[in-house]
CSV table of C-alpha atoms and ligand atoms in Angstrom, one decimal:
chain,number,residue,atom,x,y,z
A,1,MET,CA,118.1,101.7,94.1
A,2,ILE,CA,120.3,99.3,96.1
A,3,CYS,CA,119.6,96.1,94.2
A,4,MET,CA,120.2,92.6,95.0
A,5,ASP,CA,118.7,91.6,91.7
A,6,PRO,CA,119.9,92.7,88.3
A,7,MET,CA,117.3,94.4,86.1
A,8,PRO,CA,116.1,92.3,83.2
A,9,GLN,CA,118.1,92.8,80.0
A,10,GLN,CA,116.7,95.5,77.7
A,11,PHE,CA,117.4,96.2,74.1
A,12,ASP,CA,117.3,99.5,72.4
A,13,ILE,CA,115.4,100.1,69.2
A,14,ARG,CA,117.6,101.0,66.3
A,15,LEU,CA,115.6,103.4,64.3
A,16,ASP,CA,117.4,102.6,61.1
A,17,THR,CA,116.1,99.1,61.3
A,18,LEU,CA,112.5,100.2,61.3
A,19,THR,CA,112.5,101.9,57.9
A,20,GLY,CA,112.1,98.8,55.8
A,21,ALA,CA,108.5,99.4,54.7
A,22,ASN,CA,107.0,101.2,51.8
A,23,SER,CA,103.5,102.5,51.6
A,24,ASP,CA,101.5,103.8,54.5
A,25,SER,CA,100.3,100.6,55.9
A,26,ARG,CA,98.1,101.7,58.7
A,27,GLU,CA,94.9,100.9,57.1
A,28,SER,CA,95.6,97.7,55.4
A,29,ALA,CA,96.5,94.9,57.8
A,30,ALA,CA,99.4,92.7,57.2
A,31,VAL,CA,98.6,89.1,57.9
A,32,LEU,CA,100.6,87.4,60.5
A,33,SER,CA,100.9,83.8,59.5
A,34,PRO,CA,103.4,81.5,61.2
A,35,THR,CA,103.0,78.8,58.6
A,36,ALA,CA,103.1,81.0,55.5
A,37,SER,CA,106.8,81.1,55.1
A,38,GLY,CA,108.0,78.3,57.3
A,39,GLY,CA,107.6,80.2,60.6
A,40,ASN,CA,107.4,83.7,61.7
A,41,THR,CA,109.6,85.7,64.0
A,42,PHE,CA,109.0,87.7,67.2
A,43,TYR,CA,111.1,90.0,69.4
A,44,LEU,CA,110.0,90.5,73.0
A,45,GLU,CA,111.3,93.2,75.3
A,46,THR,CA,110.4,93.1,78.9
A,47,PHE,CA,110.2,95.8,81.6
A,48,GLY,CA,109.4,95.6,85.3
A,49,CYS,CA,109.2,92.9,87.9
A,50,GLN,CA,109.8,89.2,88.0
A,51,MET,CA,106.1,88.6,87.4
A,52,ASN,CA,106.5,90.4,84.1
A,53,ALA,CA,109.7,88.5,83.3
A,54,HIS,CA,107.9,85.3,83.9
A,55,ASP,CA,104.8,86.4,81.9
A,56,SER,CA,107.2,87.0,79.0
A,57,GLU,CA,108.5,83.5,79.3
A,58,LYS,CA,104.9,82.3,79.0
A,59,VAL,CA,104.1,84.6,76.1
A,60,ALA,CA,107.2,83.3,74.4
A,61,GLY,CA,106.0,79.8,75.2
A,62,VAL,CA,102.7,80.5,73.5
A,63,LEU,CA,104.3,81.8,70.4
A,64,LEU,CA,107.0,79.1,70.1
A,65,GLY,CA,104.2,76.6,70.5
A,66,ARG,CA,102.5,78.1,67.4
A,67,GLY,CA,105.6,77.8,65.3
A,68,TYR,CA,107.2,81.2,65.8
A,69,LYS,CA,110.9,81.7,66.3
A,70,GLN,CA,112.3,84.2,68.8
A,71,VAL,CA,114.9,86.6,67.6
A,72,GLU,CA,117.2,88.9,69.4
A,73,THR,CA,116.8,92.1,67.3
A,74,ILE,CA,113.9,94.1,66.1
A,75,ASP,CA,115.6,94.0,62.8
A,76,ALA,CA,115.0,90.3,62.4
A,77,ALA,CA,111.4,90.3,63.8
A,78,ARG,CA,108.0,90.3,62.2
A,79,LEU,CA,106.1,90.6,65.5
A,80,VAL,CA,107.5,93.1,68.0
A,81,LEU,CA,106.1,92.9,71.5
A,82,TYR,CA,106.7,95.1,74.5
A,83,ASN,CA,105.7,93.6,77.9
A,84,THR,CA,105.3,96.8,79.9
A,85,CYS,CA,105.4,98.0,83.5
A,86,SER,CA,103.3,100.8,85.0
A,87,ILE,CA,104.4,100.7,88.6
A,88,ARG,CA,106.0,104.1,88.4
A,89,GLU,CA,105.4,106.9,85.8
A,90,LYS,CA,108.9,106.6,84.4
A,91,ALA,CA,108.5,103.0,83.7
A,92,ALA,CA,105.2,103.7,81.9
A,93,GLN,CA,106.7,106.5,79.8
A,94,LYS,CA,109.4,104.2,78.5
A,95,ILE,CA,106.9,102.3,76.4
A,96,TYR,CA,105.7,105.5,74.7
A,97,SER,CA,109.2,106.5,73.8
A,98,ARG,CA,109.7,103.0,72.4
A,99,LEU,CA,106.5,103.3,70.4
A,100,GLY,CA,107.3,106.9,69.4
A,101,ALA,CA,110.2,105.5,67.3
A,102,TYR,CA,107.7,103.8,65.0
A,103,ALA,CA,105.8,107.1,64.4
A,104,LYS,CA,108.7,108.3,62.3
A,105,TYR,CA,109.0,105.1,60.4
A,106,PRO,CA,105.6,103.6,59.9
A,107,GLY,CA,105.9,100.3,58.2
A,108,GLU,CA,104.1,97.3,57.0
A,109,GLU,CA,107.0,95.1,58.0
A,110,LYS,CA,106.5,95.0,61.7
A,111,ILE,CA,103.5,94.1,63.7
A,112,ILE,CA,103.7,95.9,67.0
A,113,GLY,CA,102.0,94.7,70.2
A,114,VAL,CA,101.8,96.1,73.7
A,115,LEU,CA,101.4,93.7,76.6
A,116,GLY,CA,101.4,93.9,80.3
A,117,CYS,CA,100.5,96.6,82.9
A,118,VAL,CA,100.6,99.7,80.6
A,119,ALA,CA,98.3,97.9,78.2
A,120,GLN,CA,95.9,97.1,81.0
A,121,GLN,CA,96.0,100.6,82.3
A,122,GLU,CA,95.8,102.6,79.1
A,123,GLY,CA,93.8,100.2,76.9
A,124,GLU,CA,92.4,101.7,73.8
A,125,GLU,CA,94.3,104.9,74.3
A,126,ILE,CA,97.4,103.1,73.1
A,127,PHE,CA,95.8,102.7,69.7
A,128,GLU,CA,94.9,106.4,69.7
A,129,ARG,CA,98.4,107.6,70.7
A,130,SER,CA,100.2,105.0,68.5
A,131,PRO,CA,97.9,104.0,65.7
A,132,TRP,CA,100.5,101.6,64.3
A,133,VAL,CA,100.0,99.3,67.3
A,134,ARG,CA,97.9,96.3,66.4
A,135,LEU,CA,97.8,94.2,69.6
A,136,VAL,CA,97.0,95.5,73.1
A,137,CYS,CA,96.7,92.8,75.8
A,138,GLY,CA,96.7,93.5,79.5
A,139,SER,CA,98.3,91.5,82.2
A,140,ALA,CA,95.0,90.4,83.6
A,141,SER,CA,93.9,89.0,80.2
A,142,TYR,CA,96.8,86.8,79.2
A,143,SER,CA,94.6,83.7,79.1
A,144,LYS,CA,93.1,85.3,75.9
A,145,LEU,CA,96.5,85.8,74.3
A,146,PRO,CA,96.4,82.7,72.1
A,147,ASP,CA,93.0,83.8,70.7
A,148,LEU,CA,94.2,87.3,70.1
A,149,ILE,CA,97.2,86.0,68.2
A,150,SER,CA,94.9,83.8,66.1
A,151,GLU,CA,92.9,86.9,65.2
A,152,LEU,CA,96.0,88.8,64.2
A,153,GLU,CA,97.0,85.8,62.1
A,154,SER,CA,93.7,85.8,60.3
A,155,GLY,CA,94.3,89.5,59.3
A,156,ASN,CA,92.4,91.4,62.0
A,157,ARG,CA,93.7,95.0,62.0
A,158,ARG,CA,93.5,95.5,65.7
A,159,VAL,CA,93.0,93.2,68.5
A,160,MET,CA,92.6,93.9,72.2
A,161,GLY,CA,92.3,91.9,75.4
A,162,LEU,CA,91.5,93.9,78.6
A,163,ASP,CA,89.1,91.7,80.5
A,164,LYS,CA,89.7,91.7,84.2
A,165,ASP,CA,86.8,89.9,85.6
A,166,THR,CA,88.3,86.6,84.6
A,167,ASP,CA,89.0,83.8,87.0
A,168,ALA,CA,91.6,82.4,84.7
A,169,THR,CA,95.2,82.3,85.5
A,170,PHE,CA,97.8,82.4,82.8
A,171,GLU,CA,98.8,78.8,82.6
A,172,THR,CA,100.6,77.5,79.5
A,173,GLU,CA,103.1,74.9,78.5
A,174,ILE,CA,106.4,76.9,78.9
A,175,THR,CA,108.9,76.1,76.3
A,176,ARG,CA,111.4,78.7,77.1
A,177,ARG,CA,112.9,80.0,80.4
A,178,ASP,CA,115.4,82.7,80.6
A,179,ASN,CA,117.5,81.3,83.4
A,180,PRO,CA,118.6,77.7,82.8
A,181,PHE,CA,119.0,77.1,86.6
A,182,ARG,CA,116.3,79.0,88.4
A,183,ALA,CA,112.7,78.6,87.2
A,184,TYR,CA,109.8,81.0,88.1
A,185,LEU,CA,106.5,79.4,89.1
A,186,THR,CA,103.4,81.6,89.6
A,187,ILE,CA,101.2,80.4,92.4
A,188,ILE,CA,98.9,83.5,92.7
A,189,GLU,CA,98.0,86.2,90.3
A,190,GLY,CA,96.5,89.7,90.9
A,191,CYS,CA,96.1,91.5,94.2
A,192,ASP,CA,93.3,92.0,96.6
A,193,LYS,CA,95.1,94.5,98.8
A,194,ALA,CA,94.4,98.2,98.2
A,195,CYS,CA,97.6,100.0,99.0
A,196,SER,CA,96.8,103.6,98.1
A,197,TYR,CA,99.9,104.2,96.0
A,198,CYS,CA,99.7,101.0,94.0
A,199,VAL,CA,98.4,100.4,90.5
A,200,VAL,CA,98.8,96.6,90.6
A,201,PRO,CA,95.2,95.7,91.8
A,202,PHE,CA,94.0,97.7,88.8
A,203,THR,CA,96.5,96.4,86.2
A,204,ARG,CA,96.6,92.8,87.4
A,205,GLY,CA,93.1,92.3,88.6
A,206,PRO,CA,91.8,90.4,91.6
A,207,GLU,CA,93.7,87.7,93.4
A,208,ARG,CA,93.5,84.2,91.9
A,209,SER,CA,95.4,81.3,93.4
A,210,ARG,CA,96.3,78.1,91.5
A,211,ALA,CA,95.3,74.8,92.9
A,212,SER,CA,98.2,73.2,94.9
A,213,ALA,CA,98.1,70.0,92.7
A,214,SER,CA,98.7,72.2,89.6
A,215,VAL,CA,101.6,74.0,91.3
A,216,LEU,CA,103.2,70.7,92.4
A,217,GLU,CA,102.7,69.2,89.0
A,218,GLU,CA,104.6,72.1,87.4
A,219,ALA,CA,107.3,71.9,90.1
A,220,ARG,CA,107.8,68.2,89.2
A,221,ARG,CA,108.0,69.0,85.5
A,222,LEU,CA,110.6,71.7,86.2
A,223,ALA,CA,112.7,69.3,88.3
A,224,ASP,CA,112.4,66.7,85.5
A,225,ALA,CA,113.6,69.4,83.0
A,226,GLY,CA,116.7,69.9,85.2
A,227,TYR,CA,115.9,72.9,87.2
A,228,SER,CA,117.0,72.7,90.8
A,229,GLU,CA,115.9,76.1,92.1
A,230,ILE,CA,112.3,77.3,92.0
A,231,GLN,CA,111.1,80.7,92.7
A,232,LEU,CA,107.4,80.9,93.6
A,233,LEU,CA,105.8,84.1,92.4
A,234,GLY,CA,102.9,86.3,93.3
A,235,GLN,CA,102.3,90.0,94.0
A,236,THR,CA,101.4,88.9,97.5
A,237,VAL,CA,102.7,85.4,97.3
A,238,ASN,CA,102.0,84.5,101.0
A,239,SER,CA,98.3,85.4,100.6
A,240,TYR,CA,98.1,82.1,98.7
A,241,LYS,CA,94.8,80.3,99.2
A,242,ASP,CA,94.5,76.9,97.7
A,243,PRO,CA,91.2,76.8,95.8
A,244,SER,CA,91.2,73.0,95.8
A,245,ALA,CA,89.7,70.7,98.4
A,246,LYS,CA,93.2,70.1,99.8
A,247,ARG,CA,93.2,73.7,101.2
A,248,MET,CA,97.0,73.7,101.6
A,249,SER,CA,98.3,76.7,103.4
A,250,PHE,CA,101.1,78.7,101.9
A,251,ALA,CA,103.6,77.2,104.3
A,252,GLU,CA,102.4,73.7,103.5
A,253,LEU,CA,102.8,74.4,99.8
A,254,LEU,CA,106.4,75.6,100.4
A,255,VAL,CA,107.2,72.4,102.2
A,256,ALA,CA,105.5,70.3,99.4
A,257,VAL,CA,107.4,72.1,96.6
A,258,ALA,CA,110.7,71.7,98.5
A,259,ALA,CA,110.0,67.9,98.8
A,260,VAL,CA,109.8,67.5,95.0
A,261,LYS,CA,112.7,65.2,94.0
A,262,GLY,CA,115.5,67.1,92.3
A,263,ILE,CA,114.6,70.5,93.8
A,264,ARG,CA,117.4,71.9,96.0
A,265,ARG,CA,116.2,75.5,96.5
A,266,VAL,CA,112.8,77.1,96.9
A,267,ARG,CA,112.4,80.9,97.0
A,268,PHE,CA,109.3,83.0,97.1
A,269,THR,CA,108.5,86.7,96.4
A,270,THR,CA,106.8,89.1,97.3
A,271,SER,CA,105.4,88.6,100.8
A,272,HIS,CA,102.9,91.0,102.4
A,273,PRO,CA,103.6,91.6,106.1
A,274,ARG,CA,99.9,91.2,107.1
A,275,ASP,CA,99.7,87.6,105.9
A,276,PHE,CA,103.2,86.7,107.1
A,277,GLY,CA,102.7,84.1,109.8
A,278,ARG,CA,105.0,82.1,112.1
A,279,ASP,CA,104.3,78.9,110.1
A,280,ILE,CA,106.4,80.3,107.2
A,281,VAL,CA,109.4,80.8,109.5
A,282,GLU,CA,108.9,77.3,111.1
A,283,ALA,CA,108.8,75.8,107.6
A,284,ILE,CA,112.1,77.6,106.7
A,285,ASP,CA,113.6,76.4,109.9
A,286,ALA,CA,112.5,72.8,109.3
A,287,VAL,CA,113.3,72.4,105.6
A,288,PRO,CA,116.8,73.0,104.3
A,289,GLU,CA,115.6,73.4,100.7
A,290,LEU,CA,113.7,76.5,101.6
A,291,CYS,CA,116.1,79.4,101.1
A,292,SER,CA,117.0,81.6,104.0
A,293,HIS,CA,115.6,84.8,102.6
A,294,VAL,CA,112.4,86.7,103.0
A,295,HIS,CA,111.5,89.8,101.0
A,296,LEU,CA,109.0,91.7,103.2
A,297,PRO,CA,108.4,95.3,102.0
A,298,VAL,CA,107.8,97.8,104.7
A,299,GLN,CA,107.3,100.8,102.4
A,300,SER,CA,107.6,103.3,105.3
A,301,GLY,CA,108.8,103.4,108.9
A,302,SER,CA,106.1,105.8,110.0
A,303,THR,CA,102.8,104.4,111.2
A,304,ARG,CA,101.1,107.6,110.1
A,305,ILE,CA,102.3,107.2,106.5
A,306,LEU,CA,101.6,103.4,106.6
A,307,ARG,CA,98.0,104.3,107.6
A,308,GLU,CA,97.8,106.7,104.6
A,309,MET,CA,99.2,104.0,102.4
A,310,LEU,CA,96.5,101.6,103.6
A,311,ARG,CA,99.2,99.0,104.4
A,312,THR,CA,97.1,97.5,107.3
A,313,TYR,CA,100.0,97.3,109.8
A,314,THR,CA,101.8,99.7,112.1
A,315,ARG,CA,105.6,100.2,112.5
A,316,GLU,CA,105.4,98.1,115.7
A,317,GLU,CA,103.5,95.2,114.1
A,318,TYR,CA,106.0,95.1,111.3
A,319,LEU,CA,108.9,95.1,113.8
A,320,GLU,CA,107.3,92.2,115.5
A,321,LYS,CA,107.2,90.2,112.2
A,322,ILE,CA,110.9,90.8,111.7
A,323,ALA,CA,111.6,89.8,115.3
A,324,MET,CA,109.8,86.6,114.6
A,325,ILE,CA,112.0,86.0,111.5
A,326,ARG,CA,115.2,86.8,113.3
A,327,ALA,CA,114.3,84.4,116.1
A,328,ALA,CA,114.5,81.5,113.7
A,329,ARG,CA,117.1,78.8,114.4
A,330,ARG,CA,119.1,79.7,111.2
A,331,PRO,CA,119.8,83.2,110.0
A,332,ILE,CA,117.3,84.4,107.5
A,333,SER,CA,118.2,87.4,105.4
A,334,VAL,CA,115.5,90.0,105.1
A,335,THR,CA,115.1,92.6,102.3
A,336,SER,CA,112.5,95.3,101.8
A,337,ASP,CA,111.0,98.0,99.6
A,338,VAL,CA,110.8,101.6,100.7
A,339,ILE,CA,108.9,104.5,99.2
A,340,VAL,CA,110.0,108.1,100.0
A,341,GLY,CA,108.1,111.2,99.3
A,342,PHE,CA,104.6,109.8,99.7
A,343,PRO,CA,102.1,112.8,99.9
A,344,GLY,CA,102.3,114.4,103.3
A,345,GLU,CA,105.5,112.7,104.3
A,346,THR,CA,107.3,115.0,106.8
A,347,GLU,CA,110.9,115.2,107.9
A,348,GLU,CA,109.9,113.3,111.0
A,349,ASP,CA,108.2,110.5,109.0
A,350,LEU,CA,111.4,110.2,106.9
A,351,GLU,CA,113.5,110.0,110.1
A,352,GLU,CA,111.2,107.1,111.2
A,353,THR,CA,112.0,105.3,108.0
A,354,LEU,CA,115.8,105.9,108.5
A,355,SER,CA,115.6,104.7,112.1
A,356,LEU,CA,113.8,101.6,111.0
A,357,LEU,CA,116.6,100.8,108.6
A,358,ASP,CA,119.1,101.3,111.5
A,359,ILE,CA,117.1,99.0,113.8
A,360,LEU,CA,116.4,96.3,111.2
A,361,GLN,CA,119.7,96.2,109.4
A,362,TYR,CA,118.1,94.8,106.3
A,363,ASP,CA,120.3,92.7,103.9
A,364,GLY,CA,119.0,94.7,100.9
A,365,VAL,CA,116.5,97.5,100.1
A,366,PHE,CA,114.9,98.6,96.9
A,367,ALA,CA,114.1,102.3,97.5
A,368,PHE,CA,111.8,104.4,95.3
A,369,GLN,CA,110.5,107.9,95.0
A,370,TYR,CA,106.8,108.0,95.2
A,371,SER,CA,105.1,108.3,91.8
A,372,PRO,CA,101.4,109.2,91.5
A,373,ARG,CA,99.6,106.5,89.5
A,374,PRO,CA,96.2,106.6,87.7
A,375,ASN,CA,93.3,104.8,89.4
A,376,THR,CA,95.0,104.8,92.8
A,377,ALA,CA,93.6,106.3,96.0
A,378,ALA,CA,96.7,108.4,96.6
A,379,GLN,CA,96.8,109.9,93.1
A,380,HIS,CA,95.2,113.2,94.2
A,381,MET,CA,96.2,113.3,97.8
A,382,PRO,CA,97.2,116.8,99.0
A,383,ASP,CA,100.7,117.8,100.2
A,384,ALA,CA,102.7,116.4,97.4
A,385,VAL,CA,106.4,116.3,98.1
A,386,PRO,CA,108.4,118.3,95.4
A,387,GLU,CA,110.4,116.1,93.1
A,388,GLU,CA,113.7,117.5,94.1
A,389,GLU,CA,112.9,116.9,97.8
A,390,LYS,CA,111.9,113.3,96.9
A,391,GLY,CA,115.3,112.9,95.2
A,392,ARG,CA,117.1,114.2,98.4
A,393,ARG,CA,115.2,111.8,100.6
A,394,LEU,CA,115.9,108.9,98.3
A,395,ALA,CA,119.6,109.6,98.4
A,396,LEU,CA,119.5,109.7,102.2
A,397,VAL,CA,117.8,106.3,102.4
A,398,MET,CA,120.2,104.8,99.9
A,399,ASP,CA,123.3,106.2,101.6
A,400,ARG,CA,122.1,104.9,105.0
A,401,GLN,CA,121.3,101.5,103.6
A,402,ARG,CA,124.5,101.2,101.6
A,403,GLU,CA,126.5,101.6,104.8
A,404,ILE,CA,124.3,99.0,106.6
A,405,GLN,CA,124.9,96.5,103.8
A,406,ARG,CA,128.6,97.2,103.7
A,407,ALA,CA,128.9,96.4,107.4
A,408,ARG,CA,126.6,93.4,107.2
A,409,ASN,CA,128.4,91.9,104.2
A,410,GLU,CA,131.8,92.6,105.8
A,411,SER,CA,130.8,90.7,108.9
A,412,LEU,CA,130.4,87.6,106.7
A,413,ILE,CA,134.1,87.6,105.6
A,414,GLY,CA,135.7,84.3,106.6
A,415,ASN,CA,132.4,82.3,106.3
A,416,THR,CA,131.8,79.6,103.7
A,417,TYR,CA,128.5,79.5,101.7
A,418,GLU,CA,127.0,77.3,99.1
A,419,ALA,CA,126.5,79.1,95.8
A,420,LEU,CA,124.5,78.0,92.8
A,421,VAL,CA,126.7,79.1,90.0
A,422,ASP,CA,124.8,81.1,87.4
A,423,GLY,CA,127.4,83.2,85.7
A,424,ALA,CA,130.9,82.9,84.2
A,425,SER,CA,133.0,86.0,83.8
A,426,ARG,CA,134.9,86.5,80.6
A,427,ARG,CA,138.0,86.4,82.7
A,428,GLU,CA,139.2,82.8,83.2
A,429,GLY,CA,138.5,81.2,86.5
A,430,GLN,CA,136.0,83.8,87.7
A,431,TRP,CA,132.4,82.9,88.5
A,432,SER,CA,129.3,84.3,89.9
A,433,GLY,CA,126.5,82.7,91.9
A,434,ARG,CA,123.9,83.2,94.6
A,435,CYS,CA,123.8,82.0,98.2
A,436,SER,CA,120.7,80.7,99.9
A,437,SER,CA,120.4,84.3,101.4
A,438,ASN,CA,120.2,85.6,97.8
A,439,ARG,CA,123.4,87.4,98.1
A,440,ILE,CA,125.6,87.6,95.0
A,441,LEU,CA,128.9,85.7,95.4
A,442,ASN,CA,131.7,86.4,92.9
A,443,PHE,CA,134.5,83.9,93.3
A,444,THR,CA,137.5,82.3,91.7
A,445,SER,CA,138.0,78.7,91.0
A,446,PRO,CA,140.5,76.5,89.3
A,447,ARG,CA,137.7,74.2,88.2
A,448,GLU,CA,135.9,74.3,84.8
A,449,ASN,CA,132.3,73.9,83.8
A,450,LEU,CA,130.8,75.2,87.0
A,451,LEU,CA,127.6,76.7,85.5
A,452,GLY,CA,124.6,75.1,87.3
A,453,GLU,CA,126.7,73.5,90.0
A,454,TYR,CA,126.4,74.0,93.7
A,455,VAL,CA,129.8,74.9,95.2
A,456,GLN,CA,131.2,76.0,98.5
A,457,VAL,CA,132.7,79.5,98.5
A,458,ARG,CA,134.8,81.1,101.2
A,459,VAL,CA,134.2,84.8,101.5
A,460,LYS,CA,137.4,86.9,101.3
A,461,SER,CA,136.0,90.4,100.9
A,462,ALA,CA,132.7,92.2,100.6
A,463,SER,CA,131.0,95.3,99.2
A,464,PRO,CA,127.5,96.6,99.9
A,465,ASN,CA,126.1,94.6,97.0
A,466,CYS,CA,128.1,91.5,96.8
A,467,LEU,CA,130.5,89.1,98.4
A,468,VAL,CA,133.8,88.1,96.9
A,469,GLY,CA,135.5,84.8,97.6
A,470,GLU,CA,137.2,81.7,96.4
A,471,HIS,CA,136.0,78.1,95.7
A,472,ALA,CA,136.6,76.1,98.9
A,473,ILE,CA,137.8,72.9,97.5
B,1,5AD,N1,105.5,104.9,93.5
B,1,5AD,C1,106.7,104.5,93.9
B,1,5AD,N2,107.0,103.2,94.2
B,1,5AD,C2,106.0,102.3,94.1
B,1,5AD,N3,105.9,101.0,94.3
B,1,5AD,C3,104.7,100.6,94.1
B,1,5AD,N4,103.9,101.6,93.6
B,1,5AD,C4,104.7,102.7,93.7
B,1,5AD,C5,104.5,104.1,93.4
B,1,5AD,N5,103.3,104.5,93.0
B,1,5AD,C6,107.0,100.3,94.8
B,1,5AD,C7,106.7,99.6,96.2
B,1,5AD,C8,106.5,98.1,95.8
B,1,5AD,C9,107.5,98.0,94.6
B,1,5AD,C10,107.3,96.9,93.8
B,1,5AD,O1,107.4,99.2,93.9
B,1,5AD,O2,107.8,99.7,97.0
B,1,5AD,O3,106.8,97.2,96.8
B,2,SF4,FE1,105.2,94.2,87.6
B,2,SF4,FE2,103.8,95.9,89.0
B,2,SF4,FE3,105.2,96.7,87.0
B,2,SF4,FE4,103.0,95.4,86.6
B,2,SF4,S1,103.1,97.3,87.5
B,2,SF4,S2,105.0,95.0,85.6
B,2,SF4,S3,103.1,94.0,88.2
B,2,SF4,S4,106.0,95.8,88.9
């Protein structure tokens, strides 16, 4: 995968830390009580996308609000939670290997919970496969999480939330955010599209948009708390439909969030090509706070495969969308997702994807091997592409895209960009930040205390995945 975004941090289970307990505890439930001994502890590991990362912030917020303390090791935790991803099989398997560790060392000490998309997908089966799990709560049922935790606290052996026919979105007072400078803000949950490969409509349920006033209220609170960059989130963020009488369009909401005092940057992800209109490009053109980046996944360059994927657009229609973005008055970087090895994908279809990369010169691409998922239309489609062949195709896509990115980034040498500094290297004077285009900028500066600052950086060199420069003082 050619990433512009680092994967969320993950921690490995240390088996020796799980052996603390004594008797076989599986039948007698330990009571989880945050008040019993001056507060309880939780450990939370997150897999998957930004939606999941943000859900974890909310879950942590719920627990912190109830008097729990977050710890960095399983060792130190009473409640161990896994927020899981099921987008591809490998991601889903990871959770069972995590849970498998507890089979060898069953213990009263830890209370194990599975949250997120695997929980939604597998439901009760998790209890069957891993009987030591006590909480299963799917990503479409998070509004129930506080109640589920209450039940655990009062000693219920097993609690489960898997409702999907809920209108509720997961709104909570968030007391912890992982990034001190960039805050996530969910504007739409679930997905009403029906891409034949995708498990998300099943795991996250139907589309629910938040009222624009509630979104703006949260944006104001984030600005007051010192965040200057907001990333609006949704599986299909631009399908946003304001449920309130205001009926704000997505583009109008972008402009309104950007107008919140103290907000200097607004991003949004992920957009669906079908709902991507000219008004979004016009908003970006008109409002400097809206970042010059659009993530618009194409998935395949072949109209035939796009039809099989039920993406609802053709190669030509997609090309027109990009032409519209590229016609903007300021350069807007465009990134994409690509799936290789979808059932029935021929050598010619793959060539069409490769030629699309050549034509579009994306600024970044996340490329994936197709992985059949339960409850999806494509699961049993004929003409599966062999795994080895998928691997070969993935390498072709990644190699082609790497060279495109190298050339694109090298063409930026000599330019100066504004970076929001979000990382400091251990080596003195070395910093890292992001441009409006979402490129990573590593740079040197003689100044100190730059974290959270906006600085001008002159680009001196480039690689496929980042720019390297120096503070232009
Ligand atoms: N197999 C492989 N990749 C997938 N994606 C979604 N479902 C699958 C699947 N079954 C990819 C798509 C999507 C990204 C988040 O994950 O490219 O845009
Ligand atoms: Fe996120 Fe999709 Fe994975 Fe769920 S399945 S965690 S929504 S990437």
